[in-house]
mmCIF file of C-alpha atoms in Angstrom:
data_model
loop_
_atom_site.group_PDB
_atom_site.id
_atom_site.type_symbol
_atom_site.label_atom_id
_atom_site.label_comp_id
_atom_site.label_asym_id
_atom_site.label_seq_id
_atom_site.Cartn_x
_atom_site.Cartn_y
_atom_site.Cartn_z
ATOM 1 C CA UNK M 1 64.359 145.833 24.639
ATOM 2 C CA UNK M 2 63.095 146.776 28.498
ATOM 3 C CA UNK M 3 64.799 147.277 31.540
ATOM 4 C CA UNK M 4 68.304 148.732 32.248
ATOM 5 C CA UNK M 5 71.330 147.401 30.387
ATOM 6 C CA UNK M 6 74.921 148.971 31.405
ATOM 7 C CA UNK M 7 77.682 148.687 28.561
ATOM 8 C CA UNK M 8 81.288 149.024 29.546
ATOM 9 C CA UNK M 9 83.366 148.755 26.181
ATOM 10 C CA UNK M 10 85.665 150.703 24.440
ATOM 11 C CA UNK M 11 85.225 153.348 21.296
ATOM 12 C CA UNK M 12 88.116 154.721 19.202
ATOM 13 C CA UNK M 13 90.458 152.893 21.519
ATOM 14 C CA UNK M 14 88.705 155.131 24.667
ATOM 15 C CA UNK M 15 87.204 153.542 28.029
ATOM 16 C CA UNK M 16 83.569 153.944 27.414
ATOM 17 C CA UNK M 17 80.152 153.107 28.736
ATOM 18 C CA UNK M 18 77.115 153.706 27.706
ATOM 19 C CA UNK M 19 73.394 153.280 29.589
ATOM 20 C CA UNK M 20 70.626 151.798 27.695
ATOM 21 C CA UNK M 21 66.836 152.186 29.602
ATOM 22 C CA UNK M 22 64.143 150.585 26.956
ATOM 23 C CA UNK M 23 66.673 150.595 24.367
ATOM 24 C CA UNK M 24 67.640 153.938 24.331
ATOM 25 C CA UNK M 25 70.670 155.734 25.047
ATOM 26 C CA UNK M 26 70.059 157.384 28.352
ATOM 27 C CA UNK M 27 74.046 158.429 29.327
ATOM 28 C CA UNK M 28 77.534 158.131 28.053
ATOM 29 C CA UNK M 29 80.655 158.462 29.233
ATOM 30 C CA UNK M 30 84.085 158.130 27.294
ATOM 31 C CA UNK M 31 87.899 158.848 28.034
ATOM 32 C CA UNK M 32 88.857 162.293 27.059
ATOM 33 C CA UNK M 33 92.211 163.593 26.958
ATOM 34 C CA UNK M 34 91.968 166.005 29.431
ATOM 35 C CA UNK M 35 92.326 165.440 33.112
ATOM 36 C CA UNK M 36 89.405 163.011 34.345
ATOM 37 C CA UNK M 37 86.723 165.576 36.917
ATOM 38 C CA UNK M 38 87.877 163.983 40.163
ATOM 39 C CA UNK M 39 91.791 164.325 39.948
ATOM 40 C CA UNK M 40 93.442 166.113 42.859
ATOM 41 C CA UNK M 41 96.641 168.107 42.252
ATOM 42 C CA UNK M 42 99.366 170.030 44.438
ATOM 43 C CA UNK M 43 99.131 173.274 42.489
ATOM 44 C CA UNK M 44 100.658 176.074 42.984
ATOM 45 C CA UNK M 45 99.022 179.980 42.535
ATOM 46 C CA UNK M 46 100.064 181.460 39.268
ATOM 47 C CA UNK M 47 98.592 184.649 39.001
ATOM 48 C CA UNK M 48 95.159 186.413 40.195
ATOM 49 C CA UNK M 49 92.754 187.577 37.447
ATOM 50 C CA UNK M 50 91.643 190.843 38.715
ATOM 51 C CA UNK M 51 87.755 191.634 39.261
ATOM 52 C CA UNK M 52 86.874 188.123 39.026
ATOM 53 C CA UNK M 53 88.516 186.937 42.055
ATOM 54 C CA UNK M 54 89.879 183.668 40.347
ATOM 55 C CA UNK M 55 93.863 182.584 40.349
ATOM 56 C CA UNK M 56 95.154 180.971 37.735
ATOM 57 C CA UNK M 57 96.906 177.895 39.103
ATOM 58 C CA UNK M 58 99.861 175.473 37.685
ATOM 59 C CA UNK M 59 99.037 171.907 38.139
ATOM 60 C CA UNK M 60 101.571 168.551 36.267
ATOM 61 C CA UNK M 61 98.838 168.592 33.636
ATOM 62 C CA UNK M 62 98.732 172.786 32.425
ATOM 63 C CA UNK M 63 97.137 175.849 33.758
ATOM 64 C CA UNK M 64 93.662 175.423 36.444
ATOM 65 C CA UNK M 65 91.492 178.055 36.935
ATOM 66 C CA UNK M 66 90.565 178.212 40.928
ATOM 67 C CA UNK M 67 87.056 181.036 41.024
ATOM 68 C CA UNK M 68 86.302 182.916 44.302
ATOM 69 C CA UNK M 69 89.875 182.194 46.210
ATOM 70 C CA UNK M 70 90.884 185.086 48.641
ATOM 71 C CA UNK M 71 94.094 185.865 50.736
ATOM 72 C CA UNK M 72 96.011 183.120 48.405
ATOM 73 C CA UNK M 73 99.087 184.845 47.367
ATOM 74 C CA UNK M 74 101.103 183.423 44.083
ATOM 75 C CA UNK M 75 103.564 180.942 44.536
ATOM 76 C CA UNK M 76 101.550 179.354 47.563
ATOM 77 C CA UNK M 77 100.947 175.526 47.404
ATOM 78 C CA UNK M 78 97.736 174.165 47.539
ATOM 79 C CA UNK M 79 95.015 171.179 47.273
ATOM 80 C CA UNK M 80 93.074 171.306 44.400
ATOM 81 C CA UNK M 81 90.440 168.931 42.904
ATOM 82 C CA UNK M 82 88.912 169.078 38.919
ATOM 83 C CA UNK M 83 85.425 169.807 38.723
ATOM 84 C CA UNK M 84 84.830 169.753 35.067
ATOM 85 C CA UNK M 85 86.024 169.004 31.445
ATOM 86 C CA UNK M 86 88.767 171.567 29.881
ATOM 87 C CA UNK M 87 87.903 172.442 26.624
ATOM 88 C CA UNK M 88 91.006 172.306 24.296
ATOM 89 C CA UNK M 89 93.591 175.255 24.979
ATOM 90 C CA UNK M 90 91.170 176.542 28.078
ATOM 91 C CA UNK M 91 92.821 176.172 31.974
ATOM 92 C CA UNK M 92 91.469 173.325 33.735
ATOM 93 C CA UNK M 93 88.477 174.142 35.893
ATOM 94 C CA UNK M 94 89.211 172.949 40.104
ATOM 95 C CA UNK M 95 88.191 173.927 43.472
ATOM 96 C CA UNK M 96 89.742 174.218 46.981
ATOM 97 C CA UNK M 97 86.209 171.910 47.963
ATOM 98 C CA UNK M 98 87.921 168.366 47.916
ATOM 99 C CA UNK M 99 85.771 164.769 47.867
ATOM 100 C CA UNK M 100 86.362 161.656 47.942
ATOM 101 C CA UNK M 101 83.383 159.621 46.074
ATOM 102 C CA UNK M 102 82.658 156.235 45.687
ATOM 103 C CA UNK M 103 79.531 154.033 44.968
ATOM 104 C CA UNK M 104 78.361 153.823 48.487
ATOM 105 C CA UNK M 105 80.584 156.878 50.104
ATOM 106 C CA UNK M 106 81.422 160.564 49.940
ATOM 107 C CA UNK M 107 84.402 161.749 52.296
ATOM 108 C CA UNK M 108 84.605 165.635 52.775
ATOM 109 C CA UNK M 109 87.629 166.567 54.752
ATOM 110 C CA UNK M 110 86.496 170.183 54.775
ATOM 111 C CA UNK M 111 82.714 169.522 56.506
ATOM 112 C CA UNK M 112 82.803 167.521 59.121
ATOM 113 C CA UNK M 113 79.884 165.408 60.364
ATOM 114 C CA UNK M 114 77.807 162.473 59.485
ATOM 115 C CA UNK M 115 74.602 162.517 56.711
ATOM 116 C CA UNK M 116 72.729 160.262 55.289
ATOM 117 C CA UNK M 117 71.187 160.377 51.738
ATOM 118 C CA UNK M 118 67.286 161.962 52.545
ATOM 119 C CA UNK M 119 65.915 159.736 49.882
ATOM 120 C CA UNK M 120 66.549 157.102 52.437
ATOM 121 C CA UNK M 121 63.490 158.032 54.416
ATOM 122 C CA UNK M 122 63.308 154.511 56.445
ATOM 123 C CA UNK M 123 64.170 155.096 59.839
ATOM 124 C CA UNK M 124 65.431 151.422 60.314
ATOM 125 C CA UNK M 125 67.503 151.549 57.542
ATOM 126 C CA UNK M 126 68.830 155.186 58.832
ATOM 127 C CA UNK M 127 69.604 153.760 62.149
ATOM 128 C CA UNK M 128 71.774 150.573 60.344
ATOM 129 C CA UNK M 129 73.407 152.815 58.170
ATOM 130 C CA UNK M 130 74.172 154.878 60.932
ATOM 131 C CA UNK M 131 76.325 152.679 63.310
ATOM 132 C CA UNK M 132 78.038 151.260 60.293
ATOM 133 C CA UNK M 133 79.194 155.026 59.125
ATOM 134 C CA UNK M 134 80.190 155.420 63.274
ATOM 135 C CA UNK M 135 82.227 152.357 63.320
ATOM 136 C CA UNK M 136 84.159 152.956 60.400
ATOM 137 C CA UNK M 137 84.598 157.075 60.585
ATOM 138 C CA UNK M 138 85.470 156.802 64.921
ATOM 139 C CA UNK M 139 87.463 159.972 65.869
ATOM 140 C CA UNK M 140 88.054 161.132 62.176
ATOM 141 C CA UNK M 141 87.951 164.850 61.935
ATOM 142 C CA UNK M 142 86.671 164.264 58.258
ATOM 143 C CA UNK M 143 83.214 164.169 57.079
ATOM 144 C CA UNK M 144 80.734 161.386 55.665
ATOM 145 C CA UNK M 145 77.954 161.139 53.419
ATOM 146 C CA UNK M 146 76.561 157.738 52.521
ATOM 147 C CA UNK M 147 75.109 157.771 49.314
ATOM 148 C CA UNK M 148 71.335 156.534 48.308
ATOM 149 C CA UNK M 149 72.814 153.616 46.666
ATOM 150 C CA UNK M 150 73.603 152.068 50.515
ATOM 151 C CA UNK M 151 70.064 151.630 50.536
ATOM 152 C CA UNK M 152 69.149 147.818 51.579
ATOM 153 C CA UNK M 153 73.085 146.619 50.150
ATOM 154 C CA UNK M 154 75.513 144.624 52.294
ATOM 155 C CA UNK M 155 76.877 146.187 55.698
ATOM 156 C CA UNK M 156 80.270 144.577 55.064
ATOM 157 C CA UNK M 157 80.416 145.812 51.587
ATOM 158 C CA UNK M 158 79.645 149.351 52.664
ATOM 159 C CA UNK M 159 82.388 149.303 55.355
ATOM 160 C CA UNK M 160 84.700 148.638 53.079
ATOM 161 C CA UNK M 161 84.099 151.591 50.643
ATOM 162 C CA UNK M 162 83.950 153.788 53.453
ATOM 163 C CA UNK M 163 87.090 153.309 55.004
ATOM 164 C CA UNK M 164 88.426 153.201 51.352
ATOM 165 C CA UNK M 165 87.596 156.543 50.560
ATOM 166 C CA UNK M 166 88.734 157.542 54.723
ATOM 167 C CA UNK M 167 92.037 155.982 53.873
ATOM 168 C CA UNK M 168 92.635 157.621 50.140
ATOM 169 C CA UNK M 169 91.668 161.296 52.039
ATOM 170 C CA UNK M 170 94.231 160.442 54.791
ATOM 171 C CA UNK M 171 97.104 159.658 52.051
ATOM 172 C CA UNK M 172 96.226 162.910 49.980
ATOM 173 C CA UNK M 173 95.282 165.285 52.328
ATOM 174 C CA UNK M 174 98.306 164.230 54.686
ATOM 175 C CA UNK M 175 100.475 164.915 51.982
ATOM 176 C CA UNK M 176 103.797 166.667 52.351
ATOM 177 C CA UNK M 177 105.114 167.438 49.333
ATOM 178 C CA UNK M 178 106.597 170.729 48.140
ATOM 179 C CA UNK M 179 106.174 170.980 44.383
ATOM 180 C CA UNK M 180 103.759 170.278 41.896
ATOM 181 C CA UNK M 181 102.156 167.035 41.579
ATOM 182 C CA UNK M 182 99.172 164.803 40.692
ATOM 183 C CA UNK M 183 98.118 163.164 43.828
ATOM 184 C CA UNK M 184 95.235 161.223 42.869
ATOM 185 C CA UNK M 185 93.567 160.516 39.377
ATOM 186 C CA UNK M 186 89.412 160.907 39.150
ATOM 187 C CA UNK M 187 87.992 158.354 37.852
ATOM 188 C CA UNK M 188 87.289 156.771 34.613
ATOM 189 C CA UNK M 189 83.848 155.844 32.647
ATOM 190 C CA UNK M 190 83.700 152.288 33.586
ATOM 191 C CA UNK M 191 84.466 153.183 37.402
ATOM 192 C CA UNK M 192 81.928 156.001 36.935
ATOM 193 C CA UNK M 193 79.127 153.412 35.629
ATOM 194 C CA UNK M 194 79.812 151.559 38.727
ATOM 195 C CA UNK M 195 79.777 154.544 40.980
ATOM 196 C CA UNK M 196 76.695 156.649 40.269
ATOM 197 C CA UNK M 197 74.312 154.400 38.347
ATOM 198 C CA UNK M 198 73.134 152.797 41.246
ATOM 199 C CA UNK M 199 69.864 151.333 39.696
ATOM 200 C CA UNK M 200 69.427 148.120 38.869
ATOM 201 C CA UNK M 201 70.725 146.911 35.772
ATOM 202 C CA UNK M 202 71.830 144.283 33.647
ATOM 203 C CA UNK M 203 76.005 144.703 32.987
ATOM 204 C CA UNK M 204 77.474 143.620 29.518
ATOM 205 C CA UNK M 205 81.399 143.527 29.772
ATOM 206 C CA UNK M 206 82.175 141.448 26.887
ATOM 207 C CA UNK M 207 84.033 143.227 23.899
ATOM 208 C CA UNK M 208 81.236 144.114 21.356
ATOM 209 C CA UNK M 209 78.727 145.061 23.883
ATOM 210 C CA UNK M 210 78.249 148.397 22.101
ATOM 211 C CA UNK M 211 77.492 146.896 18.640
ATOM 212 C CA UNK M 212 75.427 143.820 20.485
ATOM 213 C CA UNK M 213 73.351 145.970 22.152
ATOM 214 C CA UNK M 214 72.442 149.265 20.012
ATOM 215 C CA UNK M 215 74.793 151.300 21.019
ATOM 216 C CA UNK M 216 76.663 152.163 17.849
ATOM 217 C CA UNK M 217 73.305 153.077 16.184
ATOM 218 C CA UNK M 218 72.515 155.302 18.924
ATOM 219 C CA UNK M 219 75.606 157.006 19.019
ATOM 220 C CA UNK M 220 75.439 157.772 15.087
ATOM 221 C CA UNK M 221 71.621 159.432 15.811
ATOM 222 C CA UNK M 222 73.316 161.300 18.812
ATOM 223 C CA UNK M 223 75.980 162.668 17.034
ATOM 224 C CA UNK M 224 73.690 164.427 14.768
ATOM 225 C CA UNK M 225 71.614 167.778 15.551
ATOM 226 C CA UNK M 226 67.913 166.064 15.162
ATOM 227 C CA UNK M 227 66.058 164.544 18.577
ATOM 228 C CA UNK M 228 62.497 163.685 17.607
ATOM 229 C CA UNK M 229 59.903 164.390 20.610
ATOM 230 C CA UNK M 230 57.771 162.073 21.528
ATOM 231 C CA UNK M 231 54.156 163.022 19.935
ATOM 232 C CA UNK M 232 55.166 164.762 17.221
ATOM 233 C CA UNK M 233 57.913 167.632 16.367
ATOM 234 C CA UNK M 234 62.055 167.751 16.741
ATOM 235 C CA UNK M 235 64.586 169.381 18.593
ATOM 236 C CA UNK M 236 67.787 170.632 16.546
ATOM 237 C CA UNK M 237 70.581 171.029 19.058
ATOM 238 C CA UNK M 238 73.718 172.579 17.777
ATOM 239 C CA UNK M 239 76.683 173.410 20.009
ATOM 240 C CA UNK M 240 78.248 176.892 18.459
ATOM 241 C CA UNK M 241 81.902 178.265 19.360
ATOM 242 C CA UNK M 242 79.573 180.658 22.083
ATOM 243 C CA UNK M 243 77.024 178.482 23.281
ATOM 244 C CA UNK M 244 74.759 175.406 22.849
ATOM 245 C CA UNK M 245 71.174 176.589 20.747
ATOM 246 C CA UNK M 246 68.118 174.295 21.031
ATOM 247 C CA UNK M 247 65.342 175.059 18.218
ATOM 248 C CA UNK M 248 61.808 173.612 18.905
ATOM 249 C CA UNK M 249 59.877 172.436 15.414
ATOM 250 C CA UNK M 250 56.703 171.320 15.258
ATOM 251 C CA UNK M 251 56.631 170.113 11.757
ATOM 252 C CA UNK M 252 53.701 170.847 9.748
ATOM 253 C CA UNK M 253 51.224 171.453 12.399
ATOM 254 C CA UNK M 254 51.961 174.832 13.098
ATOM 255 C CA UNK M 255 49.029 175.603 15.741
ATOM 256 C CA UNK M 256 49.838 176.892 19.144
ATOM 257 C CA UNK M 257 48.265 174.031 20.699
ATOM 258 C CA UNK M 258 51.300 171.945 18.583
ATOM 259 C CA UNK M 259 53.801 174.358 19.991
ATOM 260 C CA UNK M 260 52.505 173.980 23.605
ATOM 261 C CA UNK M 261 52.911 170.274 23.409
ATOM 262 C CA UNK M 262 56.374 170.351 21.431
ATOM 263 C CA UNK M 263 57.840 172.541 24.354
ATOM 264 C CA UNK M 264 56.867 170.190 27.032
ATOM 265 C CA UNK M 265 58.165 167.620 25.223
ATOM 266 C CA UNK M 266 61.259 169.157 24.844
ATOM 267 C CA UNK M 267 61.440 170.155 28.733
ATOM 268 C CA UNK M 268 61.201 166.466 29.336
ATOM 269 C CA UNK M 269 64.258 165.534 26.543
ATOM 270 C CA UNK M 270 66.438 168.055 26.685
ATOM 271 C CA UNK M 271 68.602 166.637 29.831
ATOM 272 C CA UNK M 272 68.844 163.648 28.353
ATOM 273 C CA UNK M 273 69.546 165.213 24.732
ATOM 274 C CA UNK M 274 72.417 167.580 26.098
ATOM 275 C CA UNK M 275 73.874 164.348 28.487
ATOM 276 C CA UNK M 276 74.501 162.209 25.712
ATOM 277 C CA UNK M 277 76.127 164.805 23.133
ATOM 278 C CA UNK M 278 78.063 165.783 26.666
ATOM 279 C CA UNK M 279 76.967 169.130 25.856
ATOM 280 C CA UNK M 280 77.415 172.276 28.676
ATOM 281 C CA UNK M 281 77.957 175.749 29.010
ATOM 282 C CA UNK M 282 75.394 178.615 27.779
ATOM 283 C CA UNK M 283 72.411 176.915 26.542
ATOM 284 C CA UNK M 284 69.377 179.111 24.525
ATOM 285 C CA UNK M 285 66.164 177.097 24.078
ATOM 286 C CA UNK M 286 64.118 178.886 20.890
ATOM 287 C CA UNK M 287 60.682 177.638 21.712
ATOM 288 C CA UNK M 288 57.730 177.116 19.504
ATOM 289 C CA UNK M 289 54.671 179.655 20.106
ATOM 290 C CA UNK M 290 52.529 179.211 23.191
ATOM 291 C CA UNK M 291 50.536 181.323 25.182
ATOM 292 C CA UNK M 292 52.610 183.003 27.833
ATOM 293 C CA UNK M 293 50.346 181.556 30.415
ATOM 294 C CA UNK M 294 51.684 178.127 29.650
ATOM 295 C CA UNK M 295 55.279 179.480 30.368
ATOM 296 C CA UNK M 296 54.982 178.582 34.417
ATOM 297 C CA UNK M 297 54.001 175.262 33.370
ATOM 298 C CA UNK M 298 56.979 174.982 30.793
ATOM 299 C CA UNK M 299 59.440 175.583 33.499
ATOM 300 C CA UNK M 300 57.922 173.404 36.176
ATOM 301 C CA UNK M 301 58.515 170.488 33.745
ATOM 302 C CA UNK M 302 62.082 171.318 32.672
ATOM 303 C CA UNK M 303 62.732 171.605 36.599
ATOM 304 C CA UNK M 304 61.865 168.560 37.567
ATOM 305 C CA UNK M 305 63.321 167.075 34.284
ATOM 306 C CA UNK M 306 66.798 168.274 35.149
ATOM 307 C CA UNK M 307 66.861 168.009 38.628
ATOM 308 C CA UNK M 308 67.467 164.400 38.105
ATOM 309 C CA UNK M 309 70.090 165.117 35.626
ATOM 310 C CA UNK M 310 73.781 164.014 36.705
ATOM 311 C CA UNK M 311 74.922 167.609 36.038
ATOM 312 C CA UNK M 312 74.076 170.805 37.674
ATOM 313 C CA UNK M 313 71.663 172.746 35.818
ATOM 314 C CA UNK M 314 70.752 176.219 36.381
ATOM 315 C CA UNK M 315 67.670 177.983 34.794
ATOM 316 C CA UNK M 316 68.249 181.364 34.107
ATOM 317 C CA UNK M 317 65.287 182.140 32.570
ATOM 318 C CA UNK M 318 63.047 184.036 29.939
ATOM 319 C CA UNK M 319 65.149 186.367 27.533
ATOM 320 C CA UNK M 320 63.219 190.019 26.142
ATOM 321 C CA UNK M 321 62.450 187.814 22.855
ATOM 322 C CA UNK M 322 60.779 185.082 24.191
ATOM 323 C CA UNK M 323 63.693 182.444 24.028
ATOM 324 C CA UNK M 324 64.655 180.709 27.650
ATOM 325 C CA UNK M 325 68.227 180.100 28.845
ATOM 326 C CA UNK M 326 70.102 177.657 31.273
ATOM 327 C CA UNK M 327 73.672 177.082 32.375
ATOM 328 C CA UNK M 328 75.003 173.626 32.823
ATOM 329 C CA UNK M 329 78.213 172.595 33.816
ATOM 330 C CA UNK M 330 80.308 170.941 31.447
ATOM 331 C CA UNK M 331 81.274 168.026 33.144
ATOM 332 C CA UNK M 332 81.847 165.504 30.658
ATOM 333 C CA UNK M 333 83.859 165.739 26.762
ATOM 334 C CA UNK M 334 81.744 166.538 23.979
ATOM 335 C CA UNK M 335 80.574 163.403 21.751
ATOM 336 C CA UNK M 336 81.404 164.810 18.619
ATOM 337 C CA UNK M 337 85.322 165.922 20.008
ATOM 338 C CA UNK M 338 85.843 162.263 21.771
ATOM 339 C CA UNK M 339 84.823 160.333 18.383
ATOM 340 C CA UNK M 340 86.900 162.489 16.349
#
């Protein structure tokens, strides 16, 4: 099966969708329980956590944990937006840093000005896009960023999702209220599908799509440790109460020049290995044996494999033992916890 197929069904009663590039599972998204990454609260300031220069906050939905706030006093009221998934009996992770996202549109009250995706490199196309984002923004003190996926679509349709988004950050951040609430809810995985994967595709609504199209079987392979590598050799990843280990095996061929080509292989799978299993946090890659003059080469290629990943990545680098580590943000619930 070739090309791009998006599947927006449901799973164990959860909202779900699933992307399928050459018949295999490239992302998934499902409901959690927690509060969607998107959802903007009036919260008020708790309490400070000394020498880490975070506040705990109290939102409608349980405790939020605000990093790198100064000068905010407890008791103060405040705008605050999710930025990732709360693990069970952990505070809610937001920021002060609010957006307003949609497929074609990001407003951002707090930076002012207009931008333009720069992997929309035709000047043309710049120029259209351009006047449009003018028109529609005026005398707004808020600012725009039109997303890569405005690229060549509809002037009327982009309009409208801009001054969509304008409107929703003039209701929440002209709000008034004095206690407590939810203001605006992120959103969910089918409204996510629609928003950020902007390639073309072919989009299966019916009810069934996941069985009709693989989905179920890929799931079941996802939800164990195993990810073969293409040429030869697995990855086992196995997400532990501290962090996320990845073990490189080679199989029988136990050569170097086996372990050279197993660890670029790995580079290349592991974003979408972790994406799928929704799988974050500390992350500690044991690598077959290669020569260390390979290693530069080895982290080239799992650069440029993440930085097309859909969450933010950063490599940390080589331990004293030889194994490499990364942080990524958890942004999404685990696999294994939403199919519980």
């Amino acid at each position: 099966m070739k090309g791009r197929t998006i599947v927006l069904d449901h799973l164990n009663d959860r909202p779900a969708a699933a992307l399928m590039v050459d018949g295999q599972l490239d992302d998934f998204l499902i409901a959690g329980d927690a509060p969607a990454v998107g959802t903007i609260y009036r919260a008020r300031a708790d309490r400070p956590i000394k020498g880490q220069g975070g506040m705990f906050m109290t939102t409608p939905d349980g405790p939020a944990f605000l990093r790198q706030v100064k000068g905010l006093a407890p008791g103060a009221m405040l705008l605050v937006q999710v930025t990732g998934y709360a693990e069970p009996g952990k505070a809610i992770p937001v920021t002060q840093k609010v957006l307003f996202k949609s497929r074609y549109a990001i407003v951002t009250p707090d930076a002012p000005g207009l931008n333009i995706s720069r992997s929309i490199r035709d000047d043309d196309e710049r120029d259209r896009l351009l006047e449009v984002a003018n028109a529609e923004m005026g005398e707004s003190e808020y600012g725009l960023i039109l997303r890569s996926a405005c690229s060549g679509e509809d002037i009327a349709e982009i309009a409208e999702d801009i001054a969509a988004m304008a409107d929703l950050a003039d209701q929440v951040m002209g709000d008034q209220g004095a206690d407590i609430a939810l203001l605006c809810e992120g959103d969910g995985p089918h409204a996510l599908a629609w928003r950020d994967w902007v390639e073309p595709a072919e989009v299966i609504t019916q009810p069934g799509g996941f069985e009709d199209h693989g989905v179920l079987d890929a799931l079941d392979m996802a939800q164990g440790i195993s990810e073969p590598l293409a040429g030869g050799g697995h990855i086992y990843v196995e997400p532990t109460r501290a962090l996320v280990s990845v073990d490189v095996n080679t199989g029988s061929d136990t050569s170097i020049a086996a372990g050279q080509k197993a660890n670029f292989a790995c580079a290349r799978a592991l974003p979408r290995a972790l994406r799928v299993r929704g799988l974050g946090g500390q992350i500690t890659i044991d690598l077959a044996p290669m020569a260390k003059k390979d290693r530069r080469g080895f982290e080239s290629t799992l650069r440029a494999a993440f930085r097309a990943d859909s969450e933010d990545t950063t490599l940390v680098g080589w331990t004293p033992l030889g194994h490499y580590e990364l942080i990524r943000k958890r942004g999404r619930i685990a696999l294994t916890e939403a199919l519980r």
